[in-house]
XYZ file of C-alpha atoms in Angstrom:
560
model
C 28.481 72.143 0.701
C 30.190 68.805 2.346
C 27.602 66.812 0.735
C 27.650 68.119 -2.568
C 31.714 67.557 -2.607
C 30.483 64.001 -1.544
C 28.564 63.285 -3.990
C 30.843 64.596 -6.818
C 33.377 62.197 -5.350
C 31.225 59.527 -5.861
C 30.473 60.581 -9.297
C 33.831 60.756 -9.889
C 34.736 57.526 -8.900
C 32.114 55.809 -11.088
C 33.127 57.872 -13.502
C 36.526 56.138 -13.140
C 35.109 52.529 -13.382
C 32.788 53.125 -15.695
C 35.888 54.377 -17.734
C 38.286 51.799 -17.209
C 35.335 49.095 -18.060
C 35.021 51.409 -21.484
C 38.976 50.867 -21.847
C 38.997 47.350 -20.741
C 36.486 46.710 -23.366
C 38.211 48.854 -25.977
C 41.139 46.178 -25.367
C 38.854 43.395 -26.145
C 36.962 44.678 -28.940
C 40.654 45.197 -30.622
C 41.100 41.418 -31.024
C 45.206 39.868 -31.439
C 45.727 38.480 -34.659
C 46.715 34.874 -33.292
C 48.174 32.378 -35.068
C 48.182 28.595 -33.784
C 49.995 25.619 -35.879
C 50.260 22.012 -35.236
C 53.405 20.471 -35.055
C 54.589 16.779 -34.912
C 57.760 17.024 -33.015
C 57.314 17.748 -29.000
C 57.534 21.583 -28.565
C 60.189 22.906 -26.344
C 61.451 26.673 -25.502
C 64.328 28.582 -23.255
C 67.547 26.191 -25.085
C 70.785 27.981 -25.909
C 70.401 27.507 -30.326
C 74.108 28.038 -30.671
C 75.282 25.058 -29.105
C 73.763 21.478 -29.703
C 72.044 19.445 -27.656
C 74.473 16.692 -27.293
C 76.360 18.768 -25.361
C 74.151 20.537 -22.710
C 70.838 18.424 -23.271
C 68.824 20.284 -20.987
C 69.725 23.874 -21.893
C 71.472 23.841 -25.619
C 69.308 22.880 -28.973
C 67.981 24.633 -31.451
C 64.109 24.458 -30.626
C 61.221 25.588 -33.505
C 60.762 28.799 -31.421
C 64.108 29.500 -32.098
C 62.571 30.654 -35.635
C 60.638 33.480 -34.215
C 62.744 34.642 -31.128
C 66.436 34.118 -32.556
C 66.358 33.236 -36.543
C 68.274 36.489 -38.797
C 70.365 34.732 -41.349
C 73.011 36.147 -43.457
C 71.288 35.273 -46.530
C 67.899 34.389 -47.071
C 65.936 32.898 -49.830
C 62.505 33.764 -51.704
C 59.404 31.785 -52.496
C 61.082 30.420 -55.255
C 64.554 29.456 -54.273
C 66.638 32.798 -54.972
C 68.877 33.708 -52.720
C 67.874 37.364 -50.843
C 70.036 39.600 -48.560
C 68.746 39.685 -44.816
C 71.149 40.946 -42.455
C 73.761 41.046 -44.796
C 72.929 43.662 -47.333
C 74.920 42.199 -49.603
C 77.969 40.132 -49.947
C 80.993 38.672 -52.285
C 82.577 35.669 -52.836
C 86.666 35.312 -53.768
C 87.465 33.568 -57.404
C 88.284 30.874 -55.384
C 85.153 30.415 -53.438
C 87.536 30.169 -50.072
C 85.913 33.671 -48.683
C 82.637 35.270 -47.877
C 82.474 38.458 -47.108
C 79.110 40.175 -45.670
C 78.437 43.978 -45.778
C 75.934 44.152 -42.437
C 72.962 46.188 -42.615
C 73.283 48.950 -39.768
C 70.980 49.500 -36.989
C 70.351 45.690 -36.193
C 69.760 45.410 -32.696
C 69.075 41.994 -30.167
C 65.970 42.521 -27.894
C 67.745 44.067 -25.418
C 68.950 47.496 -27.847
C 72.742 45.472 -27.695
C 74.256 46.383 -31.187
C 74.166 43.264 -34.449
C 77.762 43.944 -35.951
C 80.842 42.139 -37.269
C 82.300 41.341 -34.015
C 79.446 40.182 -32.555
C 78.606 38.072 -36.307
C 82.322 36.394 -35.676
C 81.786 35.670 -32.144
C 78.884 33.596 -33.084
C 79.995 31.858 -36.344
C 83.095 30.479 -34.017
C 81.041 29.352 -31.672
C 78.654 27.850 -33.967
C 81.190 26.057 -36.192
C 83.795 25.338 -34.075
C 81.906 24.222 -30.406
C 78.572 24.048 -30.450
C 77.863 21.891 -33.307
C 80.537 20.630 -34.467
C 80.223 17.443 -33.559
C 77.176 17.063 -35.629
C 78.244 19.161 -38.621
C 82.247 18.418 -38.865
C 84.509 16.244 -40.855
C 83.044 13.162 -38.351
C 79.626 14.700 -38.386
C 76.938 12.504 -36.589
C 73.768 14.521 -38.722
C 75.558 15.187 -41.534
C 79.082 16.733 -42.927
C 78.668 20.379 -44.320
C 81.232 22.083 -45.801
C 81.110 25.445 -44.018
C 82.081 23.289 -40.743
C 84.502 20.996 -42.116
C 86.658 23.814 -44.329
C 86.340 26.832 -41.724
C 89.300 28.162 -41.381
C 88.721 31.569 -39.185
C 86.242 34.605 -39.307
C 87.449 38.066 -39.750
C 86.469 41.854 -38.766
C 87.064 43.810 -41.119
C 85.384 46.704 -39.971
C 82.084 47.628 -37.686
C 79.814 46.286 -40.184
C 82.251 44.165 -42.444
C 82.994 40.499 -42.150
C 84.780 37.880 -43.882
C 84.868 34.193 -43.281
C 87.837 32.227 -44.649
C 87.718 28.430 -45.532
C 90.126 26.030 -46.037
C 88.564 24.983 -49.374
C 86.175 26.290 -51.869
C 83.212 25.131 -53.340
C 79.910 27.002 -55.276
C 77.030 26.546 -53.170
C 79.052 28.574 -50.388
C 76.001 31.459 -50.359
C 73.482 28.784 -50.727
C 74.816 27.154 -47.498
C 74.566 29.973 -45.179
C 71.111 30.733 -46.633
C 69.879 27.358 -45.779
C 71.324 26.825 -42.227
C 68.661 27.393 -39.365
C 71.786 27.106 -37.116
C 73.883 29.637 -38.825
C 71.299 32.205 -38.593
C 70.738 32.212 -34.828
C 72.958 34.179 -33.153
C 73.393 35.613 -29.476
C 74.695 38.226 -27.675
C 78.470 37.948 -26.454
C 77.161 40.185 -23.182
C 74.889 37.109 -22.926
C 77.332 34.508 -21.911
C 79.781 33.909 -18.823
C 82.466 34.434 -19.084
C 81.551 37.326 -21.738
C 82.802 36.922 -25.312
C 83.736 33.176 -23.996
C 83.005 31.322 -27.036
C 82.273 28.165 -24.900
C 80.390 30.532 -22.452
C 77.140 29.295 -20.872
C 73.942 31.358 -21.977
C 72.719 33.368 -19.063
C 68.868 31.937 -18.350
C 67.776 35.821 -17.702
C 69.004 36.166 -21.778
C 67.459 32.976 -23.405
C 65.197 34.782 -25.359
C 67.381 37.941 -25.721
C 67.518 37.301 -29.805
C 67.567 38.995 -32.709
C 64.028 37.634 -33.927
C 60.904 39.850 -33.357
C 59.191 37.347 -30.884
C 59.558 36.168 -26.947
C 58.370 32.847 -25.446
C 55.267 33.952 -23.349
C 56.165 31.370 -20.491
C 53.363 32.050 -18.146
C 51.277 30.464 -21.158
C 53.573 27.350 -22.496
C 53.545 24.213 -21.260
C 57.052 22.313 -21.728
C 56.634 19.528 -24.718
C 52.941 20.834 -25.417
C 52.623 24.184 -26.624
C 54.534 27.271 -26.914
C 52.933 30.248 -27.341
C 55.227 34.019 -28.508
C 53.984 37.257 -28.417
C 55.201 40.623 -30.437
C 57.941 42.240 -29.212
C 59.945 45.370 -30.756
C 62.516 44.514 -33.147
C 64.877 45.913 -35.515
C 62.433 44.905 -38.711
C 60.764 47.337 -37.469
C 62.847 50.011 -37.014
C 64.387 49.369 -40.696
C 60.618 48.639 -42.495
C 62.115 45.193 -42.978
C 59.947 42.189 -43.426
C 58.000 43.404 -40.657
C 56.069 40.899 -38.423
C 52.388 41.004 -38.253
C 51.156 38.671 -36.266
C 50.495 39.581 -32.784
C 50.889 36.087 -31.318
C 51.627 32.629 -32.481
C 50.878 29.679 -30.751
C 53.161 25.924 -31.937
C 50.813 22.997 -30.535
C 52.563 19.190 -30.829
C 50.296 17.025 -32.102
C 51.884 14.072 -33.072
C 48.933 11.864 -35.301
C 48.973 14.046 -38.387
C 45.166 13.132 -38.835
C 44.483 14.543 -35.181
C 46.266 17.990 -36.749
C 43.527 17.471 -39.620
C 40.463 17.209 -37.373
C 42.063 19.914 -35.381
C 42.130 22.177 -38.429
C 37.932 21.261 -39.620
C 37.164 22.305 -35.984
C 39.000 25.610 -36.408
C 41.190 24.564 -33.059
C 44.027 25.174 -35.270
C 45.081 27.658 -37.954
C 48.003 25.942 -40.170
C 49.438 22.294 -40.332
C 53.367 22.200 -40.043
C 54.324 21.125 -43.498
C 56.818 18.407 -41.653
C 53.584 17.409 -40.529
C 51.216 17.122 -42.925
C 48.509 14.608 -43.187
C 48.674 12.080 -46.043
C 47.583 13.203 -49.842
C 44.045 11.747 -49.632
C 43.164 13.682 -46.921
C 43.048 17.001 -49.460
C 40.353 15.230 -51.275
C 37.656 15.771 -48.074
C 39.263 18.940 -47.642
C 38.358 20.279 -51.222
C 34.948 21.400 -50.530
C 35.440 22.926 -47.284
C 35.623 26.852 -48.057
C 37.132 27.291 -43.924
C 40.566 25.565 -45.326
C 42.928 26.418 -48.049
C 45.381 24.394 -50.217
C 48.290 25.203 -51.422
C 49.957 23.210 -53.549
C 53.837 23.584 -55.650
C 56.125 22.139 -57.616
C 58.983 20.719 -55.799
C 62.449 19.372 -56.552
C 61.768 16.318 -54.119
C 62.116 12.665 -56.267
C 60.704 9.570 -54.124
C 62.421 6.110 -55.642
C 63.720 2.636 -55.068
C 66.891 1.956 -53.961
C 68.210 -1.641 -54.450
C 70.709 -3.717 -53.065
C 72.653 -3.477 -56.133
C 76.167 -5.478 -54.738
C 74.556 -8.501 -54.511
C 71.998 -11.216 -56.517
C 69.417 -10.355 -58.180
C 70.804 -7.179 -59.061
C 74.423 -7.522 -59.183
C 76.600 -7.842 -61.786
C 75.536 -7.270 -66.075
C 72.702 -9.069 -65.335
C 71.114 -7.019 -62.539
C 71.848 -4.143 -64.657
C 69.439 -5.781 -67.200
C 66.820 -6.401 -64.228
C 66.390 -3.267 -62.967
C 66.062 -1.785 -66.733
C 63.116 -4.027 -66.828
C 61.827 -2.966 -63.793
C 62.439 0.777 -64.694
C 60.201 0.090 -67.738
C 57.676 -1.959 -66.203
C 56.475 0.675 -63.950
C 53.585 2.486 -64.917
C 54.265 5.972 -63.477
C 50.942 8.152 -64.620
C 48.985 5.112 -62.152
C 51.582 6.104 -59.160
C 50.714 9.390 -59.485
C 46.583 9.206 -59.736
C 46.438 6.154 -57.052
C 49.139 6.912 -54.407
C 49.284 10.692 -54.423
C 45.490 11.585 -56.267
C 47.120 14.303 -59.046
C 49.860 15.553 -56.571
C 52.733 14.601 -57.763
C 54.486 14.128 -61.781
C 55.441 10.907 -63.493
C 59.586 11.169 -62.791
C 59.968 9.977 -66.465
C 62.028 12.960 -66.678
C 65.254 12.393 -64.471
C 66.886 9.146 -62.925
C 67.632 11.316 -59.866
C 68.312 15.227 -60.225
C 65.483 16.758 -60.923
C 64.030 19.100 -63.540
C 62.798 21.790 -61.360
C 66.496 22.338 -60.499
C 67.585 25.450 -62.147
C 71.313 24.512 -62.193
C 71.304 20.624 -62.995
C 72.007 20.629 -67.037
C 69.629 19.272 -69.478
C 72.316 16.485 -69.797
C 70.296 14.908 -66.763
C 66.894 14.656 -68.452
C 66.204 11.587 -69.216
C 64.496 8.614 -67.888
C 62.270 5.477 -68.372
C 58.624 5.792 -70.095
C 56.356 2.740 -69.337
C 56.819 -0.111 -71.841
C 55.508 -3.354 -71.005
C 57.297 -5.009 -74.325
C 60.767 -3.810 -73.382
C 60.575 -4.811 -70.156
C 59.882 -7.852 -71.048
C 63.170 -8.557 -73.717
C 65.004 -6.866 -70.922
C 63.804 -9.502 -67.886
C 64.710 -12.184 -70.703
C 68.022 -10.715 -71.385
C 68.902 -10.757 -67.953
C 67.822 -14.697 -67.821
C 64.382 -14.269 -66.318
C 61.637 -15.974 -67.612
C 58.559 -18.305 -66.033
C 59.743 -21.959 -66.833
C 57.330 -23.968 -64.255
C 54.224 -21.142 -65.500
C 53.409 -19.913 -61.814
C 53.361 -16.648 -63.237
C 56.929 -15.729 -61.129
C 60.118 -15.279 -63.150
C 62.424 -18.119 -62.111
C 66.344 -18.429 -62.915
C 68.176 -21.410 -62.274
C 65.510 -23.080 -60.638
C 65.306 -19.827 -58.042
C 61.917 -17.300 -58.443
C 62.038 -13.439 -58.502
C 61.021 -13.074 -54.872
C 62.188 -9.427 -53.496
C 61.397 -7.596 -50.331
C 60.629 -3.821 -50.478
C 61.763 -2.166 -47.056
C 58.953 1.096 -46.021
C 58.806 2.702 -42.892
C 55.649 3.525 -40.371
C 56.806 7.031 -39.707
C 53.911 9.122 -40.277
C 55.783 12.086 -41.930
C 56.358 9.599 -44.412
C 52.662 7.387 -44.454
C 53.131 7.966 -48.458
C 55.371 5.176 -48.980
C 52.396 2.905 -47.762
C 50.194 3.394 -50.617
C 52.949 3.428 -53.002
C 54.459 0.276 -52.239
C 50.698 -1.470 -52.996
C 50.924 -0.027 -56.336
C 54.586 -0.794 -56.512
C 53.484 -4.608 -55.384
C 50.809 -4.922 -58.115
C 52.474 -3.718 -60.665
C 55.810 -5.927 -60.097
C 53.164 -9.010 -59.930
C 51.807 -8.469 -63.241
C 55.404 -8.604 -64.720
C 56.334 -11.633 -62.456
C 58.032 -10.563 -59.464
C 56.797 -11.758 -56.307
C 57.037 -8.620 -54.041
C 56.714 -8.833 -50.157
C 56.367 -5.622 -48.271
C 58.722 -4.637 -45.136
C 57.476 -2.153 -43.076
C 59.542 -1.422 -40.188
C 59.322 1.856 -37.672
C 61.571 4.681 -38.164
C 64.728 3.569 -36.206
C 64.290 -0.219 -37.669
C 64.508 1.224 -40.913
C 67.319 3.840 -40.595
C 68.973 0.507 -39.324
C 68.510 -1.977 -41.754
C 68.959 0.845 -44.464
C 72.321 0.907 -43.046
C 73.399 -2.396 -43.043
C 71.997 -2.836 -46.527
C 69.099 -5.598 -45.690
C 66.840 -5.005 -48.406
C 66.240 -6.238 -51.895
C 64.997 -2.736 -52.747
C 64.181 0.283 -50.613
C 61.736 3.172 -50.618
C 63.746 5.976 -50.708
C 63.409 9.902 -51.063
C 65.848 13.034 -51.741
C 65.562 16.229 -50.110
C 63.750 19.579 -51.384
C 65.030 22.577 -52.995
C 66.159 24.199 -49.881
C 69.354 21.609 -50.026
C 71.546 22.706 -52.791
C 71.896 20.053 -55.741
C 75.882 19.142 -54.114
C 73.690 18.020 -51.072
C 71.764 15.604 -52.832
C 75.013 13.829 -54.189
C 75.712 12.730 -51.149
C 73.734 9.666 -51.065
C 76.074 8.656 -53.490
C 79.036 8.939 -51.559
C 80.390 6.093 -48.826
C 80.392 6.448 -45.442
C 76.929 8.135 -45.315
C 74.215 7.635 -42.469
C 72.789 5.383 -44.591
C 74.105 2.480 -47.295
C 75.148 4.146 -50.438
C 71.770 4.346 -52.736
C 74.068 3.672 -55.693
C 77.786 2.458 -56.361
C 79.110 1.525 -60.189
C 81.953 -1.008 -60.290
C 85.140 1.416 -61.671
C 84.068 4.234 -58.717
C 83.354 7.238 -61.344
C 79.938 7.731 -59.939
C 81.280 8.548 -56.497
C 84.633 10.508 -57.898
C 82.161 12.496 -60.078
C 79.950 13.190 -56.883
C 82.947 14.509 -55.167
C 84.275 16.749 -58.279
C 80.766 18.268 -58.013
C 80.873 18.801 -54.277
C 84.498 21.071 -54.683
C 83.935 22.351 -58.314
C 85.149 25.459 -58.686
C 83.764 26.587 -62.086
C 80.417 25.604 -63.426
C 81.662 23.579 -66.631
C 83.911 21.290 -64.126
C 80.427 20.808 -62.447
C 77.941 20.510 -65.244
C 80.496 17.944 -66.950
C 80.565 15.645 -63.742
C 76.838 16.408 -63.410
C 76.150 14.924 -66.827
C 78.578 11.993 -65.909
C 76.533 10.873 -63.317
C 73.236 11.169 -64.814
C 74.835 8.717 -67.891
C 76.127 6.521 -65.163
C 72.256 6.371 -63.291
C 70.465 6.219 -66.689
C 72.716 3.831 -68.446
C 73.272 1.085 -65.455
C 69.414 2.001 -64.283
C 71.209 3.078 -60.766
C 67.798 3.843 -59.067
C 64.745 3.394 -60.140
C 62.422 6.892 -60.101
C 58.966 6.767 -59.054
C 57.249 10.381 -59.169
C 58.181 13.689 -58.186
C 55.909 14.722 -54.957
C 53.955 18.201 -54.950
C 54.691 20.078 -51.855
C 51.169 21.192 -50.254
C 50.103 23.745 -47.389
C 47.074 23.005 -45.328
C 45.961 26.102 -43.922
C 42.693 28.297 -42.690
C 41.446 30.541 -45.116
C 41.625 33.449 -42.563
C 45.354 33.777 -43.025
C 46.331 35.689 -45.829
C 49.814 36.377 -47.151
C 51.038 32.975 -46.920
C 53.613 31.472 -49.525
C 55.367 28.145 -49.513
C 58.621 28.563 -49.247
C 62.191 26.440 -50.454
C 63.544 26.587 -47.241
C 63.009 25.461 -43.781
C 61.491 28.747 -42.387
C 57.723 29.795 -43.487
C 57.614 32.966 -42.378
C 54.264 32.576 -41.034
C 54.839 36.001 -38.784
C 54.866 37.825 -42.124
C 50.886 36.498 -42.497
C 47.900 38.588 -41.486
C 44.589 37.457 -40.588
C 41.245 38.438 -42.421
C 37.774 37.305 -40.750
C-alpha cells in the first residue's frame, strides 16, 4: 500500500501545479483595462497637494497624479460647463454671496476607511487657503489672485456633514470657483500629518497616497520625471455607485515633443494625448484616415488675438485708435481659420473679446469686425497713413508702418507660428511691413511684461475659468502688461465692478460697458476662436471633453 499512497502524492502534487498554471493563466487571459497618456510636463508622484511647492519643493506640489489618487471637489462640472454636486450633495449661497455652505454626502471615506466630513473639509480648506498656497493664490499672489484666497475669512462646522465657509467679500462666480480649483479639491487626512490636525503639519510619507481618489501610485513601476503608473484601489465611488472608476490601471508617460506623443499614438505605444499637449492642428489631417485613432473635436470659449502696445506710437492716441480699426478690418478671418487651423476654429467676427459660447456674457458683447478691404483703407487714411514714396509701405511723416509681432516657441502653443505668416501676409498687402518675434517661453512672458512689442499674439483662457477670470487681463498689476487700457480708466473700473458684482444687472451693465469700450476704441484685435480637440485610440470608449481641467479618463472603458 506505501507505494500506492506514493504515487497519489505525486498525483496530487501535479495536480496542484497543473492547477495553479490553470489559475495563473486564468489571470492572464482576464487582461487589465490599461490606460497610458502622454504628457508634456515631467511626471512626478508622492508630493503633499495641499501645500505648494515653493514651500517644501521636494515633498509639497500638486502633481497630475494628484487627479486620480487625491482629486474629490466640492463641486464639479459636466461636459458642458454646468456646475454638478460631487462631495457636496448640494449647497447654498447667502444673498450676499459672502457664504457657502456644503451639505456633505455621507459615507465618504480616504483610502485608509478614515471618515470625509465637515471637520476634516475645514481642516483642509485652512490649510489650503491660508498656508499652503497662499503665497501663490493671495492678495500678492505670484500665479494668480483668486478670490476665495484673498476674501477668506474662516470655515465653519456646522454639523458632522455641514460646512460653511465665510468670506470677507462677495462675488457670483463663488460656486464656479470651487468647481474649478484642482487645489481646492484635494484634500488629506488630519490623522495624516504631525503634529495631527496641525494645519502646517508635515504629511507623513507612509500617507502620501492616503487620498480620497480611487487610485494609488504603483511605485515599484514609476520612474521619477518619466512615468507614473496607478492601479485600482477601493474607494468610496464605489461604495456610493458614484462615478465609479473603470479603468484598472493608468499609466501618465512625459513626452515632451508633442509630435513624438503623435508617433507614439500611430504605433499604439500610447492610448490618449494630454490635451495640454496636443500636437499642432495639421497633424489631424494625417490622422483622418487612420480608423486606430479618434478625434474629438468642440466648441470652445477660448479667443486667440493681438494685443498692441497701445500707450505709445503707432497706436496711441485718436490716431492709433483709427489704425487698429483698419487693421481690425483688414484681416481676413475665414483665411485664418482654413490656413492656420485647417476648419478648426470660427472667424471671431462675433466678439472683440468675450466670447459667444459664454452662456452668461450678454448679447451686448456681440459684435465685431467683418473683413472690408475699402474701410480699412479710409480708416489707415484717417489715421494719416498713406504710401507717399509708392514702396507699397504706409509712411507718416516721413516714418513707414514697420511693426514687430512678438510669438513664442513653446510647443503647447506652435499655433501662433502659422498664424503670424498669415497675419504677416495679410498686413503686407494693406502696407504694413510686419517682422516676426519669436522668442522662447520665458523671453516672452518677459518682454510681454515690460511691454516690448508693437503687437502681441495673445490668447484667453477656456470655459473652465469663469468669464470674471478673463477680465483680468484688463486689470494692472497682472503677470503680464495690461492687454488693454482706455485713457479715462472705465475699462478697468468696469472690470473690477464685474469681478465683485453682486446682482447680475450690475454685471451685465459693466459687461456691456466694456465690450463698447473694446469695440468702439478697437482695444484688441480678434483673430478666431480655436476648437478644442481630443486625440485618442479608438479602443477607449466613454470619453468626453470636458470644461475643466480634469478628464475623467478613469470613468473610460476599453473595447478591443
Amino acid at each position: 500500500m506505501i507505494p500506492n499512497i506514493r504515487i497519489t502524492t505525486a498525483r496530487l502534487a501535479a495536480l496542484l501545479v497543473l492547477a495553479a498554471l490553470l489559475c495563473a493563466g486564468v489571470q492572464a487571459a482576464v487582461a487589465e483595462d490599461a490606460l497610458t497618456i502622454a504628457r508634456s510636463s515631467a511626471v512626478n508622484f508622492g508630493t503633499d497637494p495641499t501645500i505648494s511647492n515653493t514651500i517644501s519643493p521636494e515633498n509639497c506640489g500638486y502633481q497630475l497624479h494628484h487627479q486620480y489618487t487625491h482629486f474629490s471637489p466640492m463641486i464639479g462640472m459636466d461636459n458642458t460647463g454646468n456646475l454638478i454636486p460631487w462631495m457636496a450633495e448640494s449647497y447654498d449661497i447667502s444673498d450676499d454671496y459672502r457664504t457657502i455652505t456644503f451639505h456633505l454626502r455621507k459615507g465618504i471615506t480616504f483610502a485608509d476607511g478614515t471618515p470625509f466630513n465637515a471637520s476634516v473639509a475645514k481642516f483642509n480648506f485652512e490649510r489650503i487657503i491660508n498656508y499652503g498656497y497662499t503665497d501663490a493664490f493671495g492678495p500678492n499672489g505670484t500665479s494668480s489672485r483668486l478670490n476665495m484666497f484673498i476674501y477668506f475669512d474662516k470655515a465653519e462646522v456646522i454639523n458632522e456633514y455641514t460646512l460653511k465657509i465665510y468670506f470677507t467679500k462677495g462675488w457670483l462666480a463663488i460656486a464656479f470657483d470651487f468647481a474649478r480649483s484642482p487645489i481646492c479639491g484635494c484634500f488629506i487626512s488630519p490623522l495624516d500629518v504631525v503634529p495631527v490636525w496641525d494645519t502646517k503639519g508635515v504629511l507623513m510619507p507612509e500617507k502620501k497616497y492616503n487620498g480620497l481618489g480611487p487610485y494609488y501610485v504603483d511605485e515599484n513601476e514609476s520612474i521619477p520625471k518619466e512615468k507614473v503608473v496607478l492601479r485600482l484601489r477601493p474607494s468610496w465611488r464605489d461604495d456610493l455607485n458614484f462615478h465609479e472608476p473603470k479603468m484598472d490601471k493608468i499609466v501618465l508617460i512625459h513626452i515632451a515633443d508633442p509630435q513624438t506623443s503623435l508617433m507614439a499614438m500611430e504605433k499604439g505605444e500610447i492610448d490618449y494625448i494630454d490635451r495640454s499637449n496636443n500636437p499642432p492642428v495639421d497633424s489631424l489631417i494625417r490622422l483622418k484616415g487612420n480608423s486606430k485613432i479618434t478625434i474629438l473635436a468642440s466648441p470652445d470659449t477660448q479667443i486667440y488675438y493681438i494685443a498692441t502696445a497701445y500707450w505709445r506710437a503707432p497706436f496711441n492716441g485718436t490716431e492709433g485708435i483709427l489704425l487698429r480699426k483698419a487693421i481690425n478690418y483688414a484681416l481676413d478671418r475665414e483665411k485664418m481659420v482654413k490656413g492656420a487651423f485647417f476648419g478648426y476654429a470660427t472667424p471671431a467676427t462675433d466678439t472683440m473679446y468675450l466670447s459667444p459660447q459664454r452662456a452668461d456674457v450678454p448679447d451686448c458683447c456681440y459684435r465685431g469686425y467683418d473683413f472690408d478691404i475699402e474701410k480699412a483703407k479710409q480708416l489707415f487714411a484717417e489715421a494719416g497713413w498713406s504710401d507717399t514714396d509708392g514702396d507699397d509701405i504706409l509712411d507718416k511723416n516721413g516714418k513707414p508702418l514697420k511693426l514687430d509681432l512678438l510669438t513664442t516657441s513653446r510647443a503647447s502653443l506652435i499655433w501662433m507660428k502659422d498664424l503670424a505668416l498669415i497675419i504677416q501676409s495679410q498686413m503686407k498687402e494693406v502696407g504694413i511691413d510686419v517682422e516676426i518675434r519669436t522668442l522662447d517661453a520665458s523671453g516672452f512672458v518677459e518682454a510681454s511684461k515690460m511691454g516690448d512689442y508693437d503687437m502681441r499674439l495673445s490668447y484667453d483662457q477656456p470655459k473652465s475659468n469663469p468669464t470674471t477670470e478673463q477680465l483680468t487681463y484688463f486689470l494692472s498689476g497682472g503677470i503680464l502688461s495690461t492687454h488693454y487700457a482706455n485713457e479715462n480708466g472705465t475699462l478697468e473700473r468696469n472690470a473690477m465692478n464685474v469681478r465683485y458684482a453682486l446682482d447680475e444687472e450690475d454685471r451685465e451693465q459693466n459687461l456691456c460697458q466694456i465690450c463698447d469700450v473694446l469695440f468702439e476704441e478697437a482695444g484688441v484685435i480678434p483673430l478666431v476662436h480655436p476648437m478644442t480637440y481630443a486625440i485618442i485610440s479608438s479602443r477607449v470608449r466613454g470619453f468626453e471633453i470636458r470644461p475643466e481641467f480634469y478628464e475623467h479618463i478613469e470613468e473610460c472603458w476599453i473595447e478591443d
